[in-house]
């Protein structure tokens, strides 16, 4: 039996012995805990996670690239470097398509169609307001839509009337600004005294004195230079009324105000500073102020020019002011022709013995002050002449005697001719 039992057992080879040794319960447990089996299980878990993460990153990259392309070409600013503001007008009843087209033409958006689709996507088509908006090419489409739906539009405009402008200058300016449609209508109204006499007591005083007859424009001189906010719907008639009413404020501030100045002596006693006493009426001061405005380019010369004119008036001399000679011609230059110097009209102070028949422009508050308060030193020293030096600087040369004045004219006349020739060539 022993031999039989022995014959039934197979003899293991060394390799089989090693393998059996290796894969016992303990080694198998260790392999599963620390060996290749553990990594294989982890990979089964991580593989779908990594695939999903890579897919998400790829999708994000594609979307981000696509959005950046769309933003740069359609949704972004039309010009990110241009931060200036542009007045943009939306008319009542204007369609979203038309608004988008106008924005594109104004270089405020890259695509008018994209603007329309964005408005529709946001559902704000009914919230777009008509009126005037201040937009910038540096704004995105979304920012522009937000602005157009914010209710920030204005129905006003700003206009600036420059001192020294004539009625014709003002009319042309208002047409350029789109404030009025017809310069002719504006100028016709400038002769409609009865319509406006209640808006300006300076105008009323001139009408009562009978001095408006014969003037080119009855309202010349009474349209106060200033900066105004007016309604976009304002008519030419209402704009004129606004300027006339502001002139009342100027008259109150200058003509009717107590401008008395006082000096203090060594004893501490006050005494009024001497001022020039004139017999000119309010209307005549306005006429004189308009001449000062046209003659002097710098405000520091206003009172000096006024002194020369007052000295001439006191002596009974002709004022011989070049701008009065060219006013009816609508011209402005330094060297006058014989025809202009001898033109027989009531504005030309080379012909009339005193002030012209009316103002030759709409003067500033500073010019009106200077007309009423000339430079007392120039009054007392008897300055009777002045002329321009270099037209580019606006300087004036003053003289007491005719000989000194003629020397000044000879010194600077060549500059005047060159300046006139340069302007004529433009």
mmCIF file of C-alpha atoms in Angstrom:
data_model
loop_
_atom_site.group_PDB
_atom_site.id
_atom_site.type_symbol
_atom_site.label_atom_id
_atom_site.label_comp_id
_atom_site.label_asym_id
_atom_site.label_seq_id
_atom_site.Cartn_x
_atom_site.Cartn_y
_atom_site.Cartn_z
ATOM 1 C CA UNK A 1 0.000 0.000 0.000
ATOM 2 C CA UNK A 2 2.878 2.300 0.766
ATOM 3 C CA UNK A 3 4.423 1.714 -2.620
ATOM 4 C CA UNK A 4 1.085 2.253 -4.320
ATOM 5 C CA UNK A 5 0.522 5.500 -2.514
ATOM 6 C CA UNK A 6 3.920 6.745 -3.469
ATOM 7 C CA UNK A 7 3.380 5.865 -7.098
ATOM 8 C CA UNK A 8 0.176 7.915 -7.099
ATOM 9 C CA UNK A 9 1.907 11.202 -6.130
ATOM 10 C CA UNK A 10 3.603 13.180 -8.893
ATOM 11 C CA UNK A 11 6.925 14.713 -8.252
ATOM 12 C CA UNK A 12 6.885 18.584 -8.643
ATOM 13 C CA UNK A 13 9.525 20.307 -10.718
ATOM 14 C CA UNK A 14 11.463 23.241 -9.178
ATOM 15 C CA UNK A 15 9.534 25.793 -11.314
ATOM 16 C CA UNK A 16 6.189 24.418 -10.263
ATOM 17 C CA UNK A 17 7.348 24.573 -6.709
ATOM 18 C CA UNK A 18 8.260 28.228 -7.058
ATOM 19 C CA UNK A 19 4.935 29.103 -8.703
ATOM 20 C CA UNK A 20 3.021 27.308 -6.038
ATOM 21 C CA UNK A 21 5.099 29.077 -3.440
ATOM 22 C CA UNK A 22 4.386 32.430 -5.069
ATOM 23 C CA UNK A 23 0.610 32.288 -5.562
ATOM 24 C CA UNK A 24 -0.494 31.229 -2.197
ATOM 25 C CA UNK A 25 -3.198 33.079 -0.291
ATOM 26 C CA UNK A 26 -0.787 35.575 1.240
ATOM 27 C CA UNK A 27 1.025 36.514 -1.997
ATOM 28 C CA UNK A 28 -2.219 36.794 -3.935
ATOM 29 C CA UNK A 29 -3.554 39.180 -1.284
ATOM 30 C CA UNK A 30 -0.383 41.263 -1.543
ATOM 31 C CA UNK A 31 -0.599 41.396 -5.352
ATOM 32 C CA UNK A 32 -4.167 42.589 -5.199
ATOM 33 C CA UNK A 33 -3.261 45.279 -2.659
ATOM 34 C CA UNK A 34 0.014 46.529 -4.088
ATOM 35 C CA UNK A 35 0.612 45.008 -7.444
ATOM 36 C CA UNK A 36 -0.575 45.271 -11.043
ATOM 37 C CA UNK A 37 -4.084 44.255 -10.184
ATOM 38 C CA UNK A 38 -4.565 47.455 -8.116
ATOM 39 C CA UNK A 39 -3.355 49.732 -10.938
ATOM 40 C CA UNK A 40 -5.589 48.050 -13.444
ATOM 41 C CA UNK A 41 -8.588 48.725 -11.270
ATOM 42 C CA UNK A 42 -7.648 52.368 -10.798
ATOM 43 C CA UNK A 43 -7.181 52.832 -14.542
ATOM 44 C CA UNK A 44 -10.690 51.494 -15.136
ATOM 45 C CA UNK A 45 -11.962 54.288 -12.893
ATOM 46 C CA UNK A 46 -9.687 57.093 -14.157
ATOM 47 C CA UNK A 47 -9.893 56.370 -17.883
ATOM 48 C CA UNK A 48 -13.476 57.632 -18.445
ATOM 49 C CA UNK A 49 -12.832 60.593 -16.119
ATOM 50 C CA UNK A 50 -9.758 61.642 -18.097
ATOM 51 C CA UNK A 51 -11.551 61.185 -21.397
ATOM 52 C CA UNK A 52 -14.442 63.333 -20.157
ATOM 53 C CA UNK A 53 -12.057 66.042 -18.840
ATOM 54 C CA UNK A 54 -10.133 66.177 -22.112
ATOM 55 C CA UNK A 55 -13.385 66.376 -24.039
ATOM 56 C CA UNK A 56 -14.565 69.252 -21.852
ATOM 57 C CA UNK A 57 -11.283 71.120 -22.326
ATOM 58 C CA UNK A 58 -11.476 70.646 -26.086
ATOM 59 C CA UNK A 59 -15.077 71.895 -26.158
ATOM 60 C CA UNK A 60 -14.168 74.886 -23.964
ATOM 61 C CA UNK A 61 -11.253 75.691 -26.255
ATOM 62 C CA UNK A 62 -13.433 75.513 -29.350
ATOM 63 C CA UNK A 63 -16.183 77.613 -27.764
ATOM 64 C CA UNK A 64 -13.681 80.139 -26.405
ATOM 65 C CA UNK A 65 -11.980 80.448 -29.781
ATOM 66 C CA UNK A 66 -15.318 80.826 -31.528
ATOM 67 C CA UNK A 67 -16.572 83.412 -29.042
ATOM 68 C CA UNK A 68 -13.378 85.443 -29.317
ATOM 69 C CA UNK A 69 -13.699 85.431 -33.096
ATOM 70 C CA UNK A 70 -17.351 86.497 -32.895
ATOM 71 C CA UNK A 71 -16.553 89.161 -30.268
ATOM 72 C CA UNK A 72 -13.693 90.611 -32.296
ATOM 73 C CA UNK A 73 -15.636 90.645 -35.550
ATOM 74 C CA UNK A 74 -19.165 91.464 -34.395
ATOM 75 C CA UNK A 75 -19.825 92.070 -30.688
ATOM 76 C CA UNK A 76 -16.743 94.045 -29.623
ATOM 77 C CA UNK A 77 -16.080 97.792 -29.958
ATOM 78 C CA UNK A 78 -15.909 99.216 -33.448
ATOM 79 C CA UNK A 79 -12.758 101.091 -32.388
ATOM 80 C CA UNK A 80 -11.478 100.311 -28.890
ATOM 81 C CA UNK A 81 -8.873 103.091 -29.092
ATOM 82 C CA UNK A 82 -11.398 105.820 -29.848
ATOM 83 C CA UNK A 83 -12.973 106.919 -26.552
ATOM 84 C CA UNK A 84 -14.494 110.108 -27.990
ATOM 85 C CA UNK A 85 -18.241 110.669 -27.802
ATOM 86 C CA UNK A 86 -20.496 110.849 -30.852
ATOM 87 C CA UNK A 87 -23.973 112.392 -30.916
ATOM 88 C CA UNK A 88 -26.315 109.712 -32.226
ATOM 89 C CA UNK A 89 -29.929 110.490 -33.075
ATOM 90 C CA UNK A 90 -32.842 108.039 -33.068
ATOM 91 C CA UNK A 91 -35.965 109.404 -34.696
ATOM 92 C CA UNK A 92 -39.443 108.616 -33.457
ATOM 93 C CA UNK A 93 -40.755 105.447 -35.132
ATOM 94 C CA UNK A 94 -37.354 104.399 -36.508
ATOM 95 C CA UNK A 95 -37.038 100.615 -36.903
ATOM 96 C CA UNK A 96 -34.402 98.474 -35.189
ATOM 97 C CA UNK A 97 -32.980 97.563 -38.600
ATOM 98 C CA UNK A 98 -32.664 101.222 -39.515
ATOM 99 C CA UNK A 99 -31.069 102.042 -36.143
ATOM 100 C CA UNK A 100 -28.531 99.263 -36.621
ATOM 101 C CA UNK A 101 -27.710 100.508 -40.114
ATOM 102 C CA UNK A 102 -27.239 104.054 -38.798
ATOM 103 C CA UNK A 103 -24.975 102.792 -36.009
ATOM 104 C CA UNK A 104 -22.862 100.928 -38.527
ATOM 105 C CA UNK A 105 -22.573 103.974 -40.806
ATOM 106 C CA UNK A 106 -21.533 106.077 -37.803
ATOM 107 C CA UNK A 107 -18.797 103.480 -37.042
ATOM 108 C CA UNK A 108 -20.347 102.750 -33.651
ATOM 109 C CA UNK A 109 -20.923 99.019 -34.281
ATOM 110 C CA UNK A 110 -19.233 96.567 -36.620
ATOM 111 C CA UNK A 111 -22.479 95.095 -37.934
ATOM 112 C CA UNK A 112 -25.937 96.585 -37.939
ATOM 113 C CA UNK A 113 -27.446 93.120 -38.399
ATOM 114 C CA UNK A 114 -25.722 91.786 -35.294
ATOM 115 C CA UNK A 115 -27.070 94.778 -33.368
ATOM 116 C CA UNK A 116 -30.594 93.909 -34.513
ATOM 117 C CA UNK A 117 -30.198 90.225 -33.543
ATOM 118 C CA UNK A 118 -28.804 91.192 -30.129
ATOM 119 C CA UNK A 119 -31.765 93.511 -29.513
ATOM 120 C CA UNK A 120 -34.145 90.698 -30.470
ATOM 121 C CA UNK A 121 -32.239 88.150 -28.346
ATOM 122 C CA UNK A 122 -32.421 90.434 -25.295
ATOM 123 C CA UNK A 123 -36.064 91.216 -25.981
ATOM 124 C CA UNK A 124 -35.586 94.982 -25.605
ATOM 125 C CA UNK A 125 -36.856 96.133 -28.988
ATOM 126 C CA UNK A 126 -39.744 98.011 -27.378
ATOM 127 C CA UNK A 127 -37.418 99.715 -24.911
ATOM 128 C CA UNK A 128 -35.328 101.598 -27.472
ATOM 129 C CA UNK A 129 -36.000 105.312 -26.984
ATOM 130 C CA UNK A 130 -35.870 108.049 -29.587
ATOM 131 C CA UNK A 131 -33.812 111.157 -29.008
ATOM 132 C CA UNK A 132 -30.141 112.085 -28.918
ATOM 133 C CA UNK A 133 -27.534 109.833 -27.272
ATOM 134 C CA UNK A 134 -23.821 110.231 -26.639
ATOM 135 C CA UNK A 135 -22.121 107.000 -27.750
ATOM 136 C CA UNK A 136 -18.505 106.006 -28.233
ATOM 137 C CA UNK A 137 -16.843 103.688 -30.795
ATOM 138 C CA UNK A 138 -15.088 102.084 -27.793
ATOM 139 C CA UNK A 139 -18.411 100.715 -26.491
ATOM 140 C CA UNK A 140 -19.450 97.101 -27.122
ATOM 141 C CA UNK A 141 -22.728 96.219 -28.773
ATOM 142 C CA UNK A 142 -24.211 95.260 -25.387
ATOM 143 C CA UNK A 143 -23.124 98.563 -23.856
ATOM 144 C CA UNK A 144 -24.668 100.503 -26.741
ATOM 145 C CA UNK A 145 -27.946 98.571 -26.385
ATOM 146 C CA UNK A 146 -27.934 99.276 -22.640
ATOM 147 C CA UNK A 147 -27.420 102.986 -23.343
ATOM 148 C CA UNK A 148 -30.173 103.146 -25.953
ATOM 149 C CA UNK A 149 -32.609 101.486 -23.560
ATOM 150 C CA UNK A 150 -31.541 103.403 -20.422
ATOM 151 C CA UNK A 151 -33.662 106.479 -21.046
ATOM 152 C CA UNK A 152 -30.531 108.691 -20.983
ATOM 153 C CA UNK A 153 -31.327 110.377 -24.282
ATOM 154 C CA UNK A 154 -31.626 114.148 -24.451
ATOM 155 C CA UNK A 155 -33.907 116.297 -26.531
ATOM 156 C CA UNK A 156 -31.621 119.288 -26.108
ATOM 157 C CA UNK A 157 -28.603 120.567 -27.967
ATOM 158 C CA UNK A 158 -25.790 122.962 -27.077
ATOM 159 C CA UNK A 159 -25.112 126.014 -29.227
ATOM 160 C CA UNK A 160 -22.394 128.627 -28.767
ATOM 161 C CA UNK A 161 -22.775 132.144 -30.136
ATOM 162 C CA UNK A 162 -19.311 133.672 -30.481
ATOM 163 C CA UNK A 163 -18.734 137.349 -29.600
ATOM 164 C CA UNK A 164 -18.339 139.426 -32.727
ATOM 165 C CA UNK A 165 -20.613 137.295 -34.882
ATOM 166 C CA UNK A 166 -23.133 139.101 -37.037
ATOM 167 C CA UNK A 167 -26.723 137.988 -37.544
ATOM 168 C CA UNK A 168 -25.584 136.360 -40.771
ATOM 169 C CA UNK A 169 -22.786 134.482 -38.989
ATOM 170 C CA UNK A 170 -25.265 133.198 -36.398
ATOM 171 C CA UNK A 171 -27.735 132.078 -39.062
ATOM 172 C CA UNK A 172 -25.059 130.163 -40.983
ATOM 173 C CA UNK A 173 -23.809 128.525 -37.791
ATOM 174 C CA UNK A 174 -27.281 127.377 -36.722
ATOM 175 C CA UNK A 175 -27.857 125.842 -40.141
ATOM 176 C CA UNK A 176 -24.540 123.980 -39.923
ATOM 177 C CA UNK A 177 -25.463 122.676 -36.480
ATOM 178 C CA UNK A 178 -28.840 121.489 -37.722
ATOM 179 C CA UNK A 179 -30.644 123.778 -35.276
ATOM 180 C CA UNK A 180 -32.538 125.542 -38.062
ATOM 181 C CA UNK A 181 -33.188 124.629 -41.663
ATOM 182 C CA UNK A 182 -33.145 128.065 -43.272
ATOM 183 C CA UNK A 183 -30.741 130.966 -42.790
ATOM 184 C CA UNK A 184 -33.092 133.183 -44.789
ATOM 185 C CA UNK A 185 -35.938 132.593 -42.335
ATOM 186 C CA UNK A 186 -33.662 133.482 -39.412
ATOM 187 C CA UNK A 187 -32.482 136.719 -41.060
ATOM 188 C CA UNK A 188 -36.035 137.715 -41.940
ATOM 189 C CA UNK A 189 -36.958 137.338 -38.285
ATOM 190 C CA UNK A 190 -33.974 139.543 -37.363
ATOM 191 C CA UNK A 191 -35.874 142.436 -38.933
ATOM 192 C CA UNK A 192 -39.211 141.627 -37.313
ATOM 193 C CA UNK A 193 -39.003 144.195 -34.506
ATOM 194 C CA UNK A 194 -42.666 144.029 -33.501
ATOM 195 C CA UNK A 195 -42.399 140.305 -32.842
ATOM 196 C CA UNK A 196 -39.481 140.683 -30.419
ATOM 197 C CA UNK A 197 -39.674 144.154 -28.960
ATOM 198 C CA UNK A 198 -41.206 142.739 -25.782
ATOM 199 C CA UNK A 199 -38.240 140.400 -25.236
ATOM 200 C CA UNK A 200 -35.540 143.089 -25.047
ATOM 201 C CA UNK A 201 -35.825 146.446 -23.340
ATOM 202 C CA UNK A 202 -32.669 147.640 -25.127
ATOM 203 C CA UNK A 203 -34.422 146.915 -28.406
ATOM 204 C CA UNK A 204 -37.549 148.629 -27.102
ATOM 205 C CA UNK A 205 -35.533 151.719 -26.155
ATOM 206 C CA UNK A 206 -33.993 151.857 -29.644
ATOM 207 C CA UNK A 207 -37.425 151.504 -31.246
ATOM 208 C CA UNK A 208 -38.837 154.279 -29.070
ATOM 209 C CA UNK A 209 -35.897 156.509 -30.040
ATOM 210 C CA UNK A 210 -36.497 155.780 -33.731
ATOM 211 C CA UNK A 211 -32.909 154.611 -34.287
ATOM 212 C CA UNK A 212 -33.729 151.200 -35.755
ATOM 213 C CA UNK A 213 -34.819 152.647 -39.085
ATOM 214 C CA UNK A 214 -32.272 152.073 -41.841
ATOM 215 C CA UNK A 215 -30.343 149.306 -40.139
ATOM 216 C CA UNK A 216 -29.394 146.186 -42.063
ATOM 217 C CA UNK A 217 -30.742 143.964 -39.283
ATOM 218 C CA UNK A 218 -32.797 145.523 -36.518
ATOM 219 C CA UNK A 219 -31.735 142.824 -34.049
ATOM 220 C CA UNK A 220 -28.009 143.164 -34.767
ATOM 221 C CA UNK A 221 -26.223 143.869 -31.498
ATOM 222 C CA UNK A 222 -28.971 142.461 -29.251
ATOM 223 C CA UNK A 223 -28.340 138.719 -29.687
ATOM 224 C CA UNK A 224 -26.189 137.958 -26.657
ATOM 225 C CA UNK A 225 -23.100 135.799 -27.310
ATOM 226 C CA UNK A 226 -23.051 132.870 -24.904
ATOM 227 C CA UNK A 227 -23.415 129.079 -24.704
ATOM 228 C CA UNK A 228 -27.018 127.871 -24.611
ATOM 229 C CA UNK A 229 -28.932 124.637 -24.101
ATOM 230 C CA UNK A 230 -31.954 124.640 -26.380
ATOM 231 C CA UNK A 231 -34.530 122.035 -27.352
ATOM 232 C CA UNK A 232 -33.807 120.197 -30.577
ATOM 233 C CA UNK A 233 -37.308 121.116 -31.656
ATOM 234 C CA UNK A 234 -36.705 124.834 -30.996
ATOM 235 C CA UNK A 235 -37.726 127.064 -33.900
ATOM 236 C CA UNK A 236 -35.706 129.970 -35.244
ATOM 237 C CA UNK A 237 -38.205 132.283 -33.603
ATOM 238 C CA UNK A 238 -37.716 130.771 -30.142
ATOM 239 C CA UNK A 239 -33.920 130.715 -30.479
ATOM 240 C CA UNK A 240 -33.888 134.444 -31.228
ATOM 241 C CA UNK A 241 -36.145 135.100 -28.239
ATOM 242 C CA UNK A 242 -33.733 133.164 -25.999
ATOM 243 C CA UNK A 243 -30.746 135.225 -27.181
ATOM 244 C CA UNK A 244 -32.629 138.491 -26.709
ATOM 245 C CA UNK A 245 -33.659 137.613 -23.166
ATOM 246 C CA UNK A 246 -30.064 136.801 -22.279
ATOM 247 C CA UNK A 247 -29.117 140.244 -23.598
ATOM 248 C CA UNK A 248 -31.384 141.709 -20.918
ATOM 249 C CA UNK A 249 -29.213 139.987 -18.314
ATOM 250 C CA UNK A 250 -26.097 141.511 -19.863
ATOM 251 C CA UNK A 251 -27.628 144.999 -19.830
ATOM 252 C CA UNK A 252 -28.634 144.566 -16.185
ATOM 253 C CA UNK A 253 -25.130 143.418 -15.311
ATOM 254 C CA UNK A 254 -23.293 146.191 -17.156
ATOM 255 C CA UNK A 255 -25.486 149.186 -17.927
ATOM 256 C CA UNK A 256 -27.693 149.301 -14.852
ATOM 257 C CA UNK A 257 -25.290 147.842 -12.288
ATOM 258 C CA UNK A 258 -23.402 150.006 -9.813
ATOM 259 C CA UNK A 259 -19.809 149.489 -10.952
ATOM 260 C CA UNK A 260 -18.332 152.220 -8.818
ATOM 261 C CA UNK A 261 -14.804 151.437 -7.637
ATOM 262 C CA UNK A 262 -13.168 153.000 -4.598
ATOM 263 C CA UNK A 263 -9.599 153.865 -3.651
ATOM 264 C CA UNK A 264 -8.177 154.187 -0.139
ATOM 265 C CA UNK A 265 -5.822 157.076 0.690
ATOM 266 C CA UNK A 266 -3.064 157.148 3.318
ATOM 267 C CA UNK A 267 -5.586 158.192 5.949
ATOM 268 C CA UNK A 268 -7.748 155.173 5.272
ATOM 269 C CA UNK A 269 -10.501 157.214 3.669
ATOM 270 C CA UNK A 270 -12.408 155.872 0.678
ATOM 271 C CA UNK A 271 -13.060 157.889 -2.456
ATOM 272 C CA UNK A 272 -14.650 156.797 -5.772
ATOM 273 C CA UNK A 273 -12.291 156.051 -8.650
ATOM 274 C CA UNK A 274 -12.751 158.524 -11.477
ATOM 275 C CA UNK A 275 -14.787 157.136 -14.356
ATOM 276 C CA UNK A 276 -15.480 158.510 -17.780
ATOM 277 C CA UNK A 277 -18.673 160.504 -18.096
ATOM 278 C CA UNK A 278 -20.397 160.095 -21.428
ATOM 279 C CA UNK A 279 -23.626 161.356 -22.970
ATOM 280 C CA UNK A 280 -24.109 158.191 -25.050
ATOM 281 C CA UNK A 281 -27.416 156.376 -24.770
ATOM 282 C CA UNK A 282 -27.689 152.657 -23.998
ATOM 283 C CA UNK A 283 -28.194 151.929 -27.693
ATOM 284 C CA UNK A 284 -25.152 153.997 -28.632
ATOM 285 C CA UNK A 285 -23.035 152.125 -26.104
ATOM 286 C CA UNK A 286 -24.102 148.879 -27.802
ATOM 287 C CA UNK A 287 -23.114 150.326 -31.190
ATOM 288 C CA UNK A 288 -19.729 151.393 -29.822
ATOM 289 C CA UNK A 289 -19.222 148.008 -28.148
ATOM 290 C CA UNK A 290 -19.779 146.262 -31.478
ATOM 291 C CA UNK A 291 -17.013 148.369 -33.049
ATOM 292 C CA UNK A 292 -14.646 147.607 -30.155
ATOM 293 C CA UNK A 293 -15.394 143.883 -30.518
ATOM 294 C CA UNK A 294 -14.474 143.971 -34.189
ATOM 295 C CA UNK A 295 -11.376 146.140 -33.816
ATOM 296 C CA UNK A 296 -9.637 144.482 -30.853
ATOM 297 C CA UNK A 297 -8.630 140.831 -30.924
ATOM 298 C CA UNK A 298 -7.551 140.836 -27.266
ATOM 299 C CA UNK A 299 -9.745 141.845 -24.338
ATOM 300 C CA UNK A 300 -6.889 143.815 -22.736
ATOM 301 C CA UNK A 301 -7.096 146.227 -25.677
ATOM 302 C CA UNK A 302 -10.865 146.790 -25.411
ATOM 303 C CA UNK A 303 -10.689 149.723 -22.991
ATOM 304 C CA UNK A 304 -7.815 151.330 -24.962
ATOM 305 C CA UNK A 305 -9.733 151.139 -28.243
ATOM 306 C CA UNK A 306 -12.740 152.551 -26.403
ATOM 307 C CA UNK A 307 -10.587 155.469 -25.187
ATOM 308 C CA UNK A 308 -9.512 156.288 -28.737
ATOM 309 C CA UNK A 309 -13.098 156.280 -29.993
ATOM 310 C CA UNK A 310 -14.290 158.389 -27.053
ATOM 311 C CA UNK A 311 -11.467 160.887 -27.641
ATOM 312 C CA UNK A 312 -12.434 161.166 -31.316
ATOM 313 C CA UNK A 313 -16.107 161.592 -30.494
ATOM 314 C CA UNK A 314 -15.239 164.325 -28.009
ATOM 315 C CA UNK A 315 -13.138 166.134 -30.620
ATOM 316 C CA UNK A 316 -15.803 165.704 -33.320
ATOM 317 C CA UNK A 317 -13.533 163.557 -35.487
ATOM 318 C CA UNK A 318 -14.724 160.790 -37.752
ATOM 319 C CA UNK A 319 -14.127 157.410 -36.137
ATOM 320 C CA UNK A 320 -12.690 155.881 -39.343
ATOM 321 C CA UNK A 321 -13.191 152.280 -38.243
ATOM 322 C CA UNK A 322 -12.444 149.768 -41.002
ATOM 323 C CA UNK A 323 -15.045 147.157 -39.898
ATOM 324 C CA UNK A 324 -17.811 149.750 -40.284
ATOM 325 C CA UNK A 325 -16.742 150.370 -43.886
ATOM 326 C CA UNK A 326 -16.917 146.673 -44.813
ATOM 327 C CA UNK A 327 -19.966 145.661 -42.765
ATOM 328 C CA UNK A 328 -22.514 145.980 -45.571
ATOM 329 C CA UNK A 329 -20.179 144.130 -47.936
ATOM 330 C CA UNK A 330 -19.935 141.209 -45.559
ATOM 331 C CA UNK A 331 -16.146 141.298 -45.838
ATOM 332 C CA UNK A 332 -13.242 141.368 -43.388
ATOM 333 C CA UNK A 333 -9.738 142.369 -44.428
ATOM 334 C CA UNK A 334 -6.977 144.777 -43.431
ATOM 335 C CA UNK A 335 -6.329 146.886 -46.513
ATOM 336 C CA UNK A 336 -9.485 148.600 -47.744
ATOM 337 C CA UNK A 337 -10.110 149.638 -51.323
ATOM 338 C CA UNK A 338 -11.025 153.190 -52.270
ATOM 339 C CA UNK A 339 -14.529 151.965 -53.059
ATOM 340 C CA UNK A 340 -14.926 150.585 -49.538
ATOM 341 C CA UNK A 341 -13.453 153.659 -47.873
ATOM 342 C CA UNK A 342 -15.749 156.003 -49.786
ATOM 343 C CA UNK A 343 -18.899 153.858 -49.759
ATOM 344 C CA UNK A 344 -21.830 156.162 -49.074
ATOM 345 C CA UNK A 345 -23.826 154.399 -46.375
ATOM 346 C CA UNK A 346 -24.775 155.151 -42.795
ATOM 347 C CA UNK A 347 -22.501 152.441 -41.374
ATOM 348 C CA UNK A 348 -19.253 153.692 -42.910
ATOM 349 C CA UNK A 349 -17.508 155.843 -40.288
ATOM 350 C CA UNK A 350 -15.114 157.112 -42.953
ATOM 351 C CA UNK A 351 -18.191 158.934 -44.278
ATOM 352 C CA UNK A 352 -20.565 159.540 -41.350
ATOM 353 C CA UNK A 353 -19.370 162.077 -38.750
ATOM 354 C CA UNK A 354 -19.968 159.967 -35.618
ATOM 355 C CA UNK A 355 -21.203 156.514 -34.685
ATOM 356 C CA UNK A 356 -22.617 154.243 -37.401
ATOM 357 C CA UNK A 357 -26.384 153.899 -37.664
ATOM 358 C CA UNK A 358 -26.374 150.591 -35.790
ATOM 359 C CA UNK A 359 -24.222 147.809 -34.342
ATOM 360 C CA UNK A 360 -21.985 145.933 -36.759
ATOM 361 C CA UNK A 361 -21.973 142.693 -34.754
ATOM 362 C CA UNK A 362 -23.222 141.195 -31.517
ATOM 363 C CA UNK A 363 -20.688 142.283 -28.872
ATOM 364 C CA UNK A 364 -19.571 140.520 -25.720
ATOM 365 C CA UNK A 365 -20.181 141.660 -22.160
ATOM 366 C CA UNK A 366 -16.498 142.656 -21.958
ATOM 367 C CA UNK A 367 -16.815 144.903 -25.013
ATOM 368 C CA UNK A 368 -19.918 146.589 -23.580
ATOM 369 C CA UNK A 369 -18.081 147.219 -20.297
ATOM 370 C CA UNK A 370 -15.162 148.709 -22.209
ATOM 371 C CA UNK A 371 -17.515 150.985 -24.175
ATOM 372 C CA UNK A 372 -18.832 152.404 -20.909
ATOM 373 C CA UNK A 373 -15.506 152.440 -19.072
ATOM 374 C CA UNK A 374 -12.649 153.415 -21.399
ATOM 375 C CA UNK A 375 -9.020 153.408 -20.257
ATOM 376 C CA UNK A 376 -8.696 156.690 -18.335
ATOM 377 C CA UNK A 377 -4.951 156.900 -18.897
ATOM 378 C CA UNK A 378 -5.443 156.763 -22.655
ATOM 379 C CA UNK A 379 -8.259 159.297 -22.314
ATOM 380 C CA UNK A 380 -6.085 161.733 -20.372
ATOM 381 C CA UNK A 381 -3.020 161.289 -22.603
ATOM 382 C CA UNK A 382 -5.127 161.899 -25.687
ATOM 383 C CA UNK A 383 -4.629 158.752 -27.751
ATOM 384 C CA UNK A 384 -6.354 159.294 -31.092
ATOM 385 C CA UNK A 385 -5.127 156.437 -33.321
ATOM 386 C CA UNK A 386 -4.517 152.730 -33.390
ATOM 387 C CA UNK A 387 -3.745 150.105 -36.018
ATOM 388 C CA UNK A 388 -2.990 146.417 -36.186
ATOM 389 C CA UNK A 389 0.557 145.137 -35.996
ATOM 390 C CA UNK A 390 1.058 141.531 -37.129
ATOM 391 C CA UNK A 391 -2.427 140.121 -37.910
ATOM 392 C CA UNK A 392 -1.323 136.730 -36.638
ATOM 393 C CA UNK A 393 -0.848 138.059 -33.095
ATOM 394 C CA UNK A 394 -3.839 140.387 -32.853
ATOM 395 C CA UNK A 395 -1.685 143.111 -31.312
ATOM 396 C CA UNK A 396 -2.565 146.785 -31.743
ATOM 397 C CA UNK A 397 -0.237 149.788 -31.916
ATOM 398 C CA UNK A 398 -1.632 153.010 -30.375
ATOM 399 C CA UNK A 399 -0.569 156.532 -31.199
ATOM 400 C CA UNK A 400 -1.299 160.062 -29.991
ATOM 401 C CA UNK A 401 -0.207 161.981 -33.097
ATOM 402 C CA UNK A 402 -0.968 161.453 -36.747
ATOM 403 C CA UNK A 403 2.722 161.294 -37.594
ATOM 404 C CA UNK A 404 3.306 158.458 -35.148
ATOM 405 C CA UNK A 405 0.254 156.649 -36.501
ATOM 406 C CA UNK A 406 1.460 156.970 -40.093
ATOM 407 C CA UNK A 407 4.799 155.510 -39.080
ATOM 408 C CA UNK A 408 2.998 152.540 -37.525
ATOM 409 C CA UNK A 409 0.936 152.030 -40.664
ATOM 410 C CA UNK A 410 4.058 152.112 -42.853
ATOM 411 C CA UNK A 411 5.773 149.607 -40.541
ATOM 412 C CA UNK A 412 3.001 147.028 -40.579
ATOM 413 C CA UNK A 413 1.153 147.527 -43.876
ATOM 414 C CA UNK A 414 3.203 144.899 -45.673
ATOM 415 C CA UNK A 415 2.122 142.303 -43.101
ATOM 416 C CA UNK A 416 -1.509 143.248 -43.665
ATOM 417 C CA UNK A 417 -1.157 142.789 -47.432
ATOM 418 C CA UNK A 418 0.450 139.371 -47.003
ATOM 419 C CA UNK A 419 -2.277 138.300 -44.594
ATOM 420 C CA UNK A 420 -5.060 139.432 -46.945
ATOM 421 C CA UNK A 421 -3.407 137.659 -49.880
ATOM 422 C CA UNK A 422 -3.108 134.456 -47.887
ATOM 423 C CA UNK A 423 -6.772 134.534 -46.911
ATOM 424 C CA UNK A 424 -7.845 135.336 -50.466
ATOM 425 C CA UNK A 425 -5.945 132.280 -51.716
ATOM 426 C CA UNK A 426 -7.862 129.910 -49.435
#
